[in-house]
């Protein structure tokens, strides 16, 4: 019950509470009124029965004395005519035989024994259940029982119908009150909870990344404070989020700069030194030195070549100089070409509308890194046979697509999973967001995976570059 | 023959000098350590051959080569570099250099290259010529492709899907644009790929490019 109530909305709770209150009050009142009224009416009935009996007793003694049965009958007839609720009147002699009665022939079975006056009692009242409903029967001794007994039966039907009518009216009234109460409480609850619903909607909007402002709620007596606090919290969240992405941007930029510097240094400084070493060793080999020396020089040259290759590989992994010197198409093309054989995957790279186009350096590095991460995922997770990489410009946007024909995955499940299990995807998204772009992953189990990145690049600068190249 | 060396590394320059001086008919007229210097000394010394490094402080080898090609087209440029990326090779070939040699093997090849460009020939470092061959084959294939693909008949819907897929729209975006479901988009795509005998998005894009379906979008 508790849990059930807890699961109801505030509005439903209010409506249910008010309905219950009205029901309890209405039904309780009805029952009470019914009991009271029938108590009063029964007393009244008894008083009337006694009054009628007493009245008849006063007159009937004389009729009995004079043995005027006809007069007695007339008297009884008058009494019945004047009181519509009198069902019967019977006058019994002391031996118990009928002297006069409203019944046409004999008394109904059991009536005679149903009520009697104990010796010494002034009268006796009894309730009889008959075919014609409940009857209040009074047995009244005539002349203290010496002349017989009067029996009068008053039907309870009019009283009962009065009580029933009242009950019916009260129940109807309760129903009407219930209906009105429901309507009023529903509207009241709606009005009261609307600011709360508004806040809840605002909270959802914050979740979606919007910044709603609740200023129309500020004037509200209770909710105003909450709305103010809520908006302050939203603002702080926004600021934190902005700070976070600024920090992230700085960290990523610094990282890229550092990589670029190390890559350059590896390539230019260390690489050139090794290159000169190679030249020197070659010179020794071709010089007039002894055979022993020449063999050693050749061996050293082999080692040096290996070291040089290793170092150039490292430099390229850190940051390919082609990316800075020649642009994304060249760098990515080279990366994809190296990637295929290394992971035993068929690769196909295509650039469209990118001839001679240089994007902003930030955009180029972001797209390059996202492609790298997407391709790493393909080799790690996809089990693909081939992968396609597409780079193009469309309506002022740079588009990158990395599409494999592998096993795919349930994007919803991964998205809902722990952040630790989707760091790669999150990183791609963050990088795309840094340059104002969006990342979309479309994948279904068994149907391969496609990663789409769309970055606004505008149209300035590129065309200038394109022209100077050709 | 008058030769100018442009390289930012002293050690490399002295190595090169040693190689060149072993050839009696080669005359080293000067050295440059930056791109600017290479341009200035070429202007001043008018060498027959310029040995040009790519990675140099200031303007790099690419920019220097462009300037020199414009200012002194008669100077034969031999790029001497550590980069074996075909992209660099393409760039320099477009600029119009006469030779491209990798430093890793700069001895006999370098001398051979200088002699070749002196004769008015071009010299590309052997391991890089494979790239050129691939490039040529690729172009030839692209020229041939449309001929047998042209026979395929696409429905207007399929053509539209082809165009949008080639433009790099996501499945959802295409579905929204055409007012159909994403799985219908995939069905169309599968059909048209089958009809055109295309494998993969890259081939699809090349087909669309060859049919001019992607025009008015690049800019
Ligand atoms: N190309 C893909 N093919 C199949 N599954 C993939 C692909 N890319 C990502 N996934 C799934 O998405 C999950 C999250 O990827 P990611 O965030 O890069 O994390 P990680 O690569 O470290 O597992 C992976 O664990 C994998 O299950
Ligand atoms: Mg990953």
XYZ file of C-alpha atoms and ligand atoms in Angstrom:
717
model
C 0.000 0.000 0.000
C 2.737 2.353 0.999
C 4.720 1.520 -2.051
C 1.630 1.899 -4.208
C 0.945 5.360 -2.816
C 4.558 6.284 -3.245
C 4.406 5.410 -6.909
C 1.496 7.787 -7.524
C 2.081 11.291 -8.765
C 1.423 14.164 -6.429
C -1.655 15.052 -8.398
C -3.105 11.538 -8.123
C -2.348 11.477 -4.422
C -4.247 14.689 -3.836
C -7.201 13.503 -5.884
C -7.291 10.129 -4.131
C -7.041 11.719 -0.679
C -9.851 14.163 -1.288
C -12.071 11.481 -2.800
C -11.461 9.208 0.185
C -12.283 12.024 2.596
C -15.554 12.834 0.876
C -16.522 9.164 0.739
C -15.831 8.575 4.428
C -17.693 11.707 5.497
C -20.635 11.095 3.185
C -21.132 7.425 3.975
C -20.496 7.872 7.704
C -23.044 10.692 7.811
C -25.546 8.637 5.886
C -25.259 5.654 8.206
C -25.472 7.846 11.261
C -28.526 9.702 9.992
C -30.182 6.459 9.058
C -29.653 4.944 12.490
C -30.823 8.057 14.310
C -33.869 8.551 12.162
C -35.028 4.969 12.409
C -34.530 5.080 16.214
C -36.683 8.181 16.520
C -39.318 6.869 14.183
C -39.567 3.566 16.045
C -40.134 5.410 19.323
C -42.813 7.520 17.712
C -44.471 4.455 16.277
C -44.527 2.835 19.679
C -46.058 5.948 21.251
C -48.775 6.051 18.627
C -49.496 2.347 18.954
C -49.880 2.789 22.717
C -51.990 5.914 22.339
C -54.324 4.185 19.906
C -54.576 1.117 22.147
C -55.233 3.229 25.242
C -57.891 5.202 23.401
C -59.608 2.052 22.157
C -59.422 0.461 25.597
C -61.188 3.451 27.108
C -64.104 3.095 24.743
C -64.214 -0.652 24.245
C -64.904 -1.477 27.933
C -68.331 0.017 27.561
C -69.031 -1.811 24.267
C -67.947 -5.060 25.791
C -70.035 -4.509 28.863
C -73.119 -3.873 26.780
C -72.028 -6.601 24.442
C -72.344 -4.011 21.613
C -70.148 -5.835 19.135
C -71.475 -3.742 16.295
C -70.442 -0.517 18.089
C -67.062 -2.002 18.736
C -66.690 -2.843 15.061
C -67.672 0.683 14.141
C -65.207 2.107 16.561
C -62.456 -0.112 15.137
C -63.464 0.864 11.597
C -63.112 4.557 12.490
C -59.749 3.941 14.000
C -58.453 2.109 10.924
C -59.887 4.759 8.626
C -58.229 7.554 10.595
C -54.805 5.875 10.760
C -53.582 4.564 7.466
C -50.655 2.710 9.035
C -52.846 0.515 11.194
C -52.680 -2.957 9.652
C -55.078 -4.676 11.970
C -57.041 -4.354 15.203
C -58.125 -7.388 17.179
C -60.118 -7.486 20.427
C -59.847 -10.734 22.359
C -61.914 -11.788 25.345
C -60.139 -13.053 28.467
C -60.349 -16.612 27.182
C -58.599 -15.659 24.037
C -61.396 -15.893 21.509
C -61.935 -13.047 19.054
C -64.657 -10.566 19.947
C -63.982 -8.171 17.114
C -61.289 -7.937 14.412
C -60.426 -6.239 11.152
C -59.638 -9.609 9.641
C -62.423 -10.940 7.434
C -62.404 -14.469 8.830
C -60.004 -16.097 11.276
C -56.799 -14.521 12.571
C -53.612 -15.227 10.599
C -51.725 -18.148 11.996
C -49.414 -17.329 14.911
C -50.726 -13.831 15.441
C -52.569 -14.721 18.600
C -49.442 -16.186 20.245
C -47.071 -13.553 18.867
C -47.622 -11.081 21.658
C -49.198 -11.264 25.074
C -49.240 -9.214 28.209
C -47.571 -10.751 31.184
C -49.708 -10.426 34.341
C -48.896 -7.177 36.087
C -47.465 -5.441 32.965
C -49.381 -2.431 31.620
C -48.841 -3.535 27.989
C -46.432 -5.391 25.705
C -44.792 -4.354 22.415
C -43.437 -6.786 19.852
C -42.073 -6.614 16.351
C -43.576 -9.087 13.866
C -42.221 -10.026 10.477
C -45.183 -10.637 8.202
C -45.789 -11.058 4.503
C -46.695 -7.396 4.321
C -43.516 -6.189 5.990
C -42.468 -5.438 9.515
C -45.323 -4.708 11.914
C -45.177 -3.239 15.408
C -47.683 -5.058 17.532
C -49.041 -3.798 20.860
C -50.986 -5.962 23.276
C -53.008 -3.808 25.655
C -55.138 -5.308 28.456
C -58.731 -4.076 28.761
C -59.681 -3.290 32.290
C -56.380 -4.786 33.522
C -57.084 -7.964 31.542
C -60.434 -8.752 33.111
C -62.300 -7.807 29.946
C -59.722 -9.139 27.445
C -56.858 -7.758 25.338
C -56.589 -5.308 22.482
C -54.073 -6.046 19.790
C -53.157 -3.336 17.305
C -50.600 -3.759 14.515
C -48.942 -0.718 12.964
C -46.935 -1.175 9.826
C -43.411 0.134 9.783
C -43.430 0.577 5.999
C -44.007 4.377 5.934
C -41.229 4.897 8.493
C -38.965 2.552 6.600
C -39.619 4.276 3.330
C -38.911 7.611 4.956
C -35.542 6.323 6.195
C -34.795 4.797 2.803
C -35.667 8.020 1.054
C -33.329 9.922 3.340
C -30.561 7.376 2.790
C -31.045 7.597 -0.946
C -30.874 11.375 -0.836
C -27.760 11.355 1.305
C -25.974 8.823 -0.907
C -26.872 10.882 -3.954
C -25.573 13.973 -2.256
C -22.351 12.190 -1.356
C -21.936 11.095 -4.985
C -22.417 14.619 -6.218
C -19.959 15.938 -3.648
C -17.490 13.256 -4.703
C -17.753 14.270 -8.341
C -17.352 17.935 -7.532
C -14.479 17.132 -5.173
C -12.698 15.131 -7.857
C -12.991 17.885 -10.408
C -11.925 20.601 -8.019
C -9.036 18.629 -6.548
C -7.843 17.628 -10.009
C -7.660 21.228 -11.128
C -6.212 22.336 -7.849
C -3.561 19.647 -8.017
C -2.772 20.574 -11.605
C -2.379 24.197 -10.703
C -0.242 23.332 -7.681
C 1.986 20.854 -9.455
C 2.423 22.781 -12.703
C 5.519 24.647 -11.475
C 6.975 21.309 -10.393
C 6.285 19.808 -13.806
C 7.897 22.883 -15.359
C 10.989 22.335 -13.220
C 11.096 18.665 -14.121
C 10.892 19.554 -17.816
C 13.678 22.085 -17.305
C 15.829 19.441 -15.634
C 15.332 17.201 -18.628
C 16.295 20.094 -20.926
C 19.518 20.591 -18.960
C 20.175 16.904 -19.478
C 19.843 17.451 -23.196
C 22.394 20.233 -22.998
C 20.099 23.233 -23.158
C 20.039 26.129 -20.693
C 16.455 26.804 -19.766
C 15.641 29.788 -17.556
C 12.725 29.604 -15.139
C 12.177 33.318 -14.655
C 8.371 33.024 -14.874
C 8.568 30.818 -11.762
C 10.658 33.218 -9.709
C 7.543 35.025 -8.393
C 5.953 31.767 -7.255
C 5.722 31.728 -3.415
C 7.076 28.205 -2.801
C 8.617 27.076 -6.063
C 10.387 30.397 -6.698
C 13.259 29.547 -4.398
C 13.654 26.150 -5.987
C 13.584 27.672 -9.476
C 16.213 30.229 -8.523
C 18.448 27.556 -7.044
C 17.845 25.390 -10.056
C 18.832 28.114 -12.495
C 21.923 28.912 -10.475
C 22.865 25.254 -10.589
C 22.294 25.126 -14.339
C 24.493 28.168 -14.816
C 27.239 26.619 -12.729
C 26.951 23.385 -14.661
C 27.290 25.338 -17.901
C 30.331 27.195 -16.638
C 31.940 23.999 -15.415
C 31.202 22.361 -18.734
C 32.688 25.298 -20.623
C 35.752 25.264 -18.386
C 36.096 21.549 -18.851
C 35.960 21.697 -22.623
C 38.369 24.639 -22.663
C 40.748 22.697 -20.504
C 40.337 19.658 -22.674
C 41.000 21.719 -25.773
C 44.152 23.122 -24.198
C 45.352 19.725 -23.083
C 44.742 18.228 -26.499
C 46.387 21.132 -28.291
C 49.367 20.974 -25.976
C 49.600 17.259 -26.525
C 49.500 17.678 -30.281
C 52.105 20.430 -30.169
C 54.341 18.289 -28.030
C 53.940 15.337 -30.336
C 54.659 17.531 -33.303
C 57.818 18.858 -31.699
C 59.105 15.425 -30.712
C 58.204 14.011 -34.088
C 60.071 16.798 -35.853
C 63.039 16.429 -33.598
C 63.157 12.680 -34.051
C 62.884 13.046 -37.757
C 65.067 16.043 -38.365
C 67.684 15.996 -35.648
C 68.140 12.348 -34.758
C 67.128 11.202 -38.211
C 69.519 13.492 -40.018
C 72.334 12.476 -37.689
C 71.708 8.835 -38.465
C 71.524 9.707 -42.146
C 74.927 11.362 -42.026
C 76.190 8.304 -40.208
C 74.891 6.196 -43.061
C 76.655 8.371 -45.617
C 79.895 8.155 -43.681
C 79.659 4.374 -43.449
C 78.989 4.172 -47.154
C 82.041 6.309 -47.800
C 84.164 3.982 -45.702
C 82.833 1.009 -47.631
C 83.763 2.629 -50.915
C 87.103 3.935 -49.724
C 90.456 2.217 -49.864
C 90.102 0.837 -46.342
C 90.898 -2.767 -45.548
C 88.407 -5.570 -46.154
C 87.855 -6.067 -42.402
C 86.910 -2.431 -41.922
C 84.596 -2.478 -44.917
C 82.690 -5.497 -43.568
C 82.288 -3.817 -40.212
C 81.079 -0.652 -41.924
C 78.504 -2.641 -43.870
C 77.225 -4.273 -40.701
C 76.998 -0.941 -38.938
C 75.168 0.482 -41.932
C 72.551 -2.280 -41.688
C 72.010 -1.572 -37.995
C 71.837 2.163 -38.633
C 69.287 1.710 -41.416
C 67.130 -0.345 -39.091
C 67.381 2.277 -36.340
C 66.506 4.983 -38.841
C 63.450 3.096 -40.061
C 62.338 2.526 -36.489
C 62.729 6.164 -35.645
C 60.900 7.366 -38.714
C 58.064 5.010 -37.852
C 57.912 6.484 -34.374
C 57.957 9.993 -35.718
C 55.157 9.203 -38.122
C 53.053 7.620 -35.390
C 53.519 10.648 -33.189
C 52.573 13.026 -35.937
C 53.203 12.607 -39.632
C 54.982 15.578 -41.163
C 52.831 15.086 -44.262
C 49.871 16.274 -42.214
C 51.490 19.658 -41.677
C 53.319 19.941 -44.974
C 50.847 18.428 -47.392
C 47.556 18.207 -45.596
C 45.001 15.692 -44.471
C 44.407 13.896 -47.762
C 48.089 13.020 -48.156
C 48.586 12.072 -44.520
C 45.426 10.019 -44.225
C 46.022 8.324 -47.562
C 49.441 7.292 -46.379
C 48.129 6.130 -43.026
C 45.427 3.990 -44.624
C 47.909 2.544 -47.104
C 50.233 1.496 -44.265
C 47.363 0.315 -42.097
C 45.947 -2.245 -44.550
C 48.909 -4.591 -44.850
C 49.723 -4.235 -41.177
C 46.298 -5.544 -40.143
C 45.636 -7.785 -43.126
C 42.651 -5.755 -44.166
C 41.652 -4.537 -47.571
C 41.541 -0.767 -47.540
C 40.113 1.746 -49.929
C 40.636 5.450 -49.464
C 38.887 8.117 -51.470
C 38.894 11.870 -51.229
C 36.311 13.950 -53.053
C 36.186 17.711 -53.610
C 39.414 17.935 -51.647
C 41.893 18.669 -54.434
C 44.526 21.034 -53.129
C 42.271 21.953 -50.220
C 43.857 22.676 -46.876
C 41.560 22.702 -43.886
C 42.288 24.583 -40.684
C 45.216 22.834 -38.938
C 43.018 22.099 -35.925
C 40.421 20.427 -38.098
C 42.994 18.409 -39.991
C 44.564 16.964 -36.884
C 41.169 16.239 -35.326
C 39.964 14.348 -38.392
C 43.268 12.517 -38.646
C 43.116 11.381 -35.028
C 39.478 10.344 -35.280
C 40.257 8.301 -38.384
C 43.170 6.706 -36.542
C 40.959 5.772 -33.588
C 38.165 4.499 -35.818
C 40.614 2.357 -37.784
C 42.101 1.040 -34.549
C 38.601 -0.006 -33.509
C 38.094 -1.733 -36.840
C 41.221 -3.829 -36.418
C 40.518 -4.494 -32.754
C 36.783 -5.218 -32.710
C 35.232 -5.497 -36.148
C 36.677 -8.682 -37.584
C 36.203 -6.962 -40.916
C 37.363 -8.018 -44.330
C 37.722 -4.531 -45.706
C 37.461 -0.939 -44.591
C 36.665 2.184 -46.577
C 37.820 5.651 -45.669
C 36.202 8.635 -47.237
C 37.094 12.271 -46.991
C 35.115 14.940 -48.721
C 33.809 18.432 -48.619
C 30.116 19.096 -48.841
C 28.338 22.418 -48.354
C 31.009 24.037 -46.215
C 31.602 20.912 -44.157
C 34.408 18.411 -44.104
C 33.067 14.867 -43.951
C 35.006 11.851 -42.798
C 33.553 8.362 -43.071
C 35.259 5.201 -41.842
C 33.185 2.192 -42.777
C 33.949 -1.474 -42.227
C 32.148 -4.657 -43.261
C 32.737 -6.405 -39.946
C 30.555 -7.728 -37.156
C 29.213 -4.381 -36.007
C 27.918 -3.794 -32.517
C 24.919 -2.623 -30.556
C 25.494 1.122 -30.334
C 22.706 1.578 -27.774
C 24.234 -0.978 -25.438
C 27.711 0.510 -25.640
C 26.283 4.010 -25.228
C 24.403 2.991 -22.096
C 27.401 1.103 -20.756
C 30.092 2.383 -18.416
C 32.203 5.298 -19.671
C 35.325 3.202 -19.211
C 34.169 0.818 -21.921
C 33.689 3.520 -24.546
C 36.618 5.823 -23.988
C 37.614 5.593 -27.611
C 34.187 6.611 -28.851
C 33.932 9.380 -26.251
C 37.369 10.663 -27.241
C 36.328 10.815 -30.882
C 33.176 12.699 -29.941
C 35.116 15.159 -27.784
C 37.640 15.845 -30.500
C 34.912 16.415 -33.044
C 33.130 18.767 -30.641
C 36.328 20.751 -30.136
C 36.170 21.948 -33.741
C 32.394 22.342 -33.696
C 31.763 19.033 -35.403
C 29.546 16.049 -34.720
C 30.268 12.357 -34.667
C 27.738 9.686 -35.574
C 28.274 5.953 -35.291
C 25.910 3.729 -37.212
C 26.249 0.049 -36.560
C 24.136 -3.040 -36.216
C 25.314 -6.441 -35.089
C 26.251 -8.302 -38.233
C 25.979 -5.296 -40.530
C 29.311 -3.523 -40.129
C 30.063 -0.144 -38.644
C 30.281 3.331 -40.092
C 31.723 6.307 -38.245
C 30.697 9.688 -39.647
C 32.293 12.974 -38.701
C 30.942 16.288 -39.931
C 32.936 19.434 -39.235
C 32.043 22.903 -40.431
C 35.040 24.343 -42.267
C 33.593 27.260 -44.134
C 34.983 28.164 -47.537
C 37.569 30.790 -46.835
C 41.272 30.229 -47.279
C 40.913 26.843 -48.889
C 40.264 28.140 -52.364
C 43.223 30.495 -52.079
C 45.440 27.550 -51.265
C 43.891 25.458 -53.962
C 44.750 28.072 -56.567
C 48.330 28.617 -55.503
C 49.017 24.891 -55.688
C 48.116 24.308 -59.288
C 78.862 20.788 -63.379
C 77.853 23.494 -60.936
C 75.953 22.164 -57.919
C 74.326 23.936 -54.946
C 73.459 22.059 -51.733
C 70.522 23.127 -49.524
C 70.245 21.245 -46.242
C 69.949 22.487 -42.675
C 72.264 19.839 -41.270
C 75.989 20.517 -41.290
C 76.805 16.847 -40.906
C 74.609 15.919 -43.849
C 76.111 18.701 -45.945
C 79.651 17.528 -45.239
C 78.636 13.969 -46.071
C 77.151 15.148 -49.332
C 80.226 17.226 -50.068
C 82.413 14.157 -49.658
C 80.255 12.161 -52.072
C 80.174 14.933 -54.643
C 83.848 15.770 -54.431
C 84.658 12.170 -55.334
C 83.327 13.041 -58.808
C 85.948 15.096 -60.643
C 83.482 16.790 -63.005
C 81.188 17.984 -60.161
C 81.780 21.457 -58.821
C 80.181 22.444 -55.499
C 79.407 26.160 -55.842
C 77.749 26.761 -52.478
C 75.712 25.601 -49.496
C 72.420 26.796 -48.003
C 70.979 25.918 -44.605
C 67.443 27.323 -44.978
C 64.795 27.603 -47.663
C 65.308 31.362 -47.954
C 69.021 30.860 -48.357
C 68.452 28.230 -51.014
C 66.323 30.696 -53.003
C 68.814 33.530 -52.554
C 71.881 31.490 -53.448
C 70.207 29.974 -56.471
C 69.410 33.468 -57.652
C 72.981 34.594 -56.999
C 75.034 31.582 -58.062
C 72.867 30.223 -60.909
C 73.808 26.545 -60.351
C 72.914 23.899 -62.901
C 71.677 21.499 -60.216
C 70.169 22.225 -56.812
C 70.165 19.453 -54.209
C 67.169 20.359 -52.042
C 66.155 19.060 -48.621
C 62.460 19.209 -47.590
C 62.492 19.787 -43.849
C 64.313 23.056 -43.265
C 63.722 25.969 -40.935
C 61.981 28.957 -42.484
C 60.289 28.200 -45.769
C 60.584 24.495 -46.435
C 61.770 22.628 -49.504
C 58.330 22.614 -51.114
C 57.969 26.370 -50.992
C 61.576 26.927 -52.036
C 61.101 24.623 -55.023
C 57.992 26.564 -56.104
C 59.773 29.877 -55.945
C 62.831 28.633 -57.762
C 60.754 26.986 -60.481
C 59.120 30.345 -61.113
C 62.296 32.420 -60.852
C 64.838 30.135 -62.433
C 63.162 27.337 -64.367
C 66.424 26.289 -65.967
C 67.811 25.106 -62.620
C 67.389 21.352 -62.302
C 66.155 20.493 -58.826
C 66.949 17.151 -57.194
C 65.003 16.608 -53.991
C 67.086 14.860 -51.397
C 64.957 13.772 -48.525
C 64.154 11.302 -45.789
C 60.461 11.228 -46.732
C 59.387 8.313 -48.838
C 55.730 9.423 -48.867
C 54.262 9.339 -52.321
C 52.375 12.483 -51.431
C 55.613 14.444 -51.251
C 56.769 12.879 -54.497
C 53.516 13.928 -56.211
C 53.805 17.438 -54.913
C 57.342 17.820 -56.165
C 56.572 16.231 -59.498
C 53.743 18.714 -59.915
C 56.095 21.547 -59.143
C 58.396 20.104 -61.777
C 61.542 18.891 -60.067
C 63.867 16.688 -62.058
C 64.911 14.184 -59.410
C 63.731 12.663 -56.121
C 66.285 10.714 -54.056
C 66.083 9.296 -50.542
C 68.884 10.299 -48.211
C 69.079 6.819 -46.746
C 70.825 5.654 -49.874
C 72.444 8.851 -50.981
C 75.630 7.803 -52.655
C 75.617 5.948 -55.932
C 71.925 6.890 -56.530
C 72.615 10.519 -55.867
C 75.449 10.629 -58.346
C 73.349 8.715 -60.854
C 70.493 11.135 -60.297
C 72.641 14.200 -60.849
C 74.047 12.729 -64.046
C 70.544 11.805 -65.258
C 69.072 15.270 -64.706
C 72.141 16.766 -66.342
C 71.243 14.806 -69.441
C 67.744 16.275 -69.219
C 66.180 13.073 -67.876
C 64.238 12.565 -64.676
C 65.368 10.409 -61.819
C 62.977 8.950 -59.284
C 64.343 6.847 -56.489
C 63.588 3.218 -57.522
C 61.478 2.170 -54.532
C 59.192 5.136 -55.200
C 58.550 4.321 -58.830
C 56.171 1.560 -57.687
C 53.869 4.291 -56.344
C 53.938 6.019 -59.686
C 53.097 2.797 -61.436
C 50.174 2.182 -59.076
C 48.959 5.674 -59.685
C 49.074 5.162 -63.420
C 47.263 1.830 -63.164
C 44.621 3.347 -60.908
C 43.970 6.133 -63.387
C 43.782 3.681 -66.227
C 41.285 1.584 -64.287
C 39.144 4.577 -63.574
C 39.154 5.475 -67.253
C 38.007 1.969 -68.137
C 35.478 1.528 -65.387
C 32.550 3.623 -66.555
C 32.379 1.691 -69.827
C 31.058 -1.535 -68.329
C 29.197 0.140 -65.522
C 27.275 2.366 -67.858
C 25.007 -0.486 -68.800
C 23.434 -0.715 -65.338
C 20.033 0.921 -65.021
C 19.312 2.551 -61.686
C 15.857 3.616 -60.596
C 15.524 7.313 -59.722
C 15.302 6.361 -56.039
C 18.490 4.316 -56.289
C 20.285 7.151 -58.038
C 19.230 9.485 -55.255
C 20.443 7.054 -52.582
C 23.701 6.607 -54.502
C 24.245 10.350 -54.566
C 23.524 10.817 -50.864
C 25.663 7.864 -49.783
C 28.499 9.187 -51.920
C 28.109 12.589 -50.288
C 28.810 10.975 -46.929
C 25.365 11.341 -45.390
C 24.549 8.966 -42.535
C 21.909 6.323 -43.041
C 19.592 8.231 -40.733
C 20.089 11.501 -42.620
C 19.323 9.800 -45.932
C 16.246 8.147 -44.471
C 15.042 11.518 -43.184
C 15.726 13.322 -46.449
C 13.915 10.758 -48.552
C 11.178 10.076 -46.017
C 11.857 6.344 -45.971
C 13.136 3.983 -43.306
C 16.790 3.358 -42.697
C 16.484 -0.290 -43.634
C 14.902 0.719 -46.944
C 17.909 2.950 -47.556
C 20.168 -0.013 -46.899
C 18.167 -2.183 -49.279
C 18.436 0.432 -52.038
C 22.135 0.744 -51.399
C 22.676 -3.017 -51.546
C 20.730 -3.217 -54.827
C 22.565 -0.414 -56.549
C 25.947 -1.708 -55.415
C 25.010 -5.072 -56.851
C 23.814 -3.578 -60.109
C 26.935 -1.474 -60.519
C 29.213 -4.217 -59.199
C 30.667 -1.838 -56.635
C 32.369 -2.931 -53.467
C 32.589 -0.415 -50.687
C 31.807 3.236 -50.245
C 35.039 4.458 -51.826
C 34.223 2.765 -55.142
C 30.724 4.137 -54.898
C 32.104 7.636 -54.488
C 34.418 7.196 -57.471
C 31.476 6.039 -59.549
C 29.397 9.019 -58.441
C 32.305 11.338 -59.232
C 32.716 9.841 -62.677
C 28.998 10.364 -63.340
C 29.180 13.937 -62.120
C 26.655 13.256 -59.366
C 28.581 15.134 -56.705
C 28.916 18.438 -58.487
C 27.731 21.685 -56.870
C 28.559 20.339 -53.450
C 32.297 20.603 -52.951
C 32.441 24.347 -52.571
N 34.256 -0.899 -35.820
C 33.724 -1.596 -34.781
N 33.253 -2.847 -34.976
C 32.721 -3.549 -33.946
N 32.609 -3.090 -32.687
C 33.074 -1.855 -32.424
C 33.654 -1.039 -33.441
N 33.994 0.146 -32.897
C 33.659 0.067 -31.587
N 33.111 -1.119 -31.293
C 32.558 -1.527 -30.004
O 32.409 -0.392 -29.200
C 33.120 -0.526 -27.995
C 33.682 0.807 -27.547
O 34.720 1.229 -28.388
P 35.835 2.199 -27.833
O 35.135 3.336 -27.143
O 36.751 2.571 -28.939
O 36.555 1.370 -26.703
P 37.685 0.252 -26.861
O 38.155 0.266 -28.288
O 38.738 0.683 -25.925
O 37.039 -1.031 -26.477
C 34.176 -1.570 -28.266
O 34.515 -2.258 -27.118
C 33.485 -2.464 -29.269
O 32.697 -3.418 -28.617
Mg 38.810 1.962 -29.313
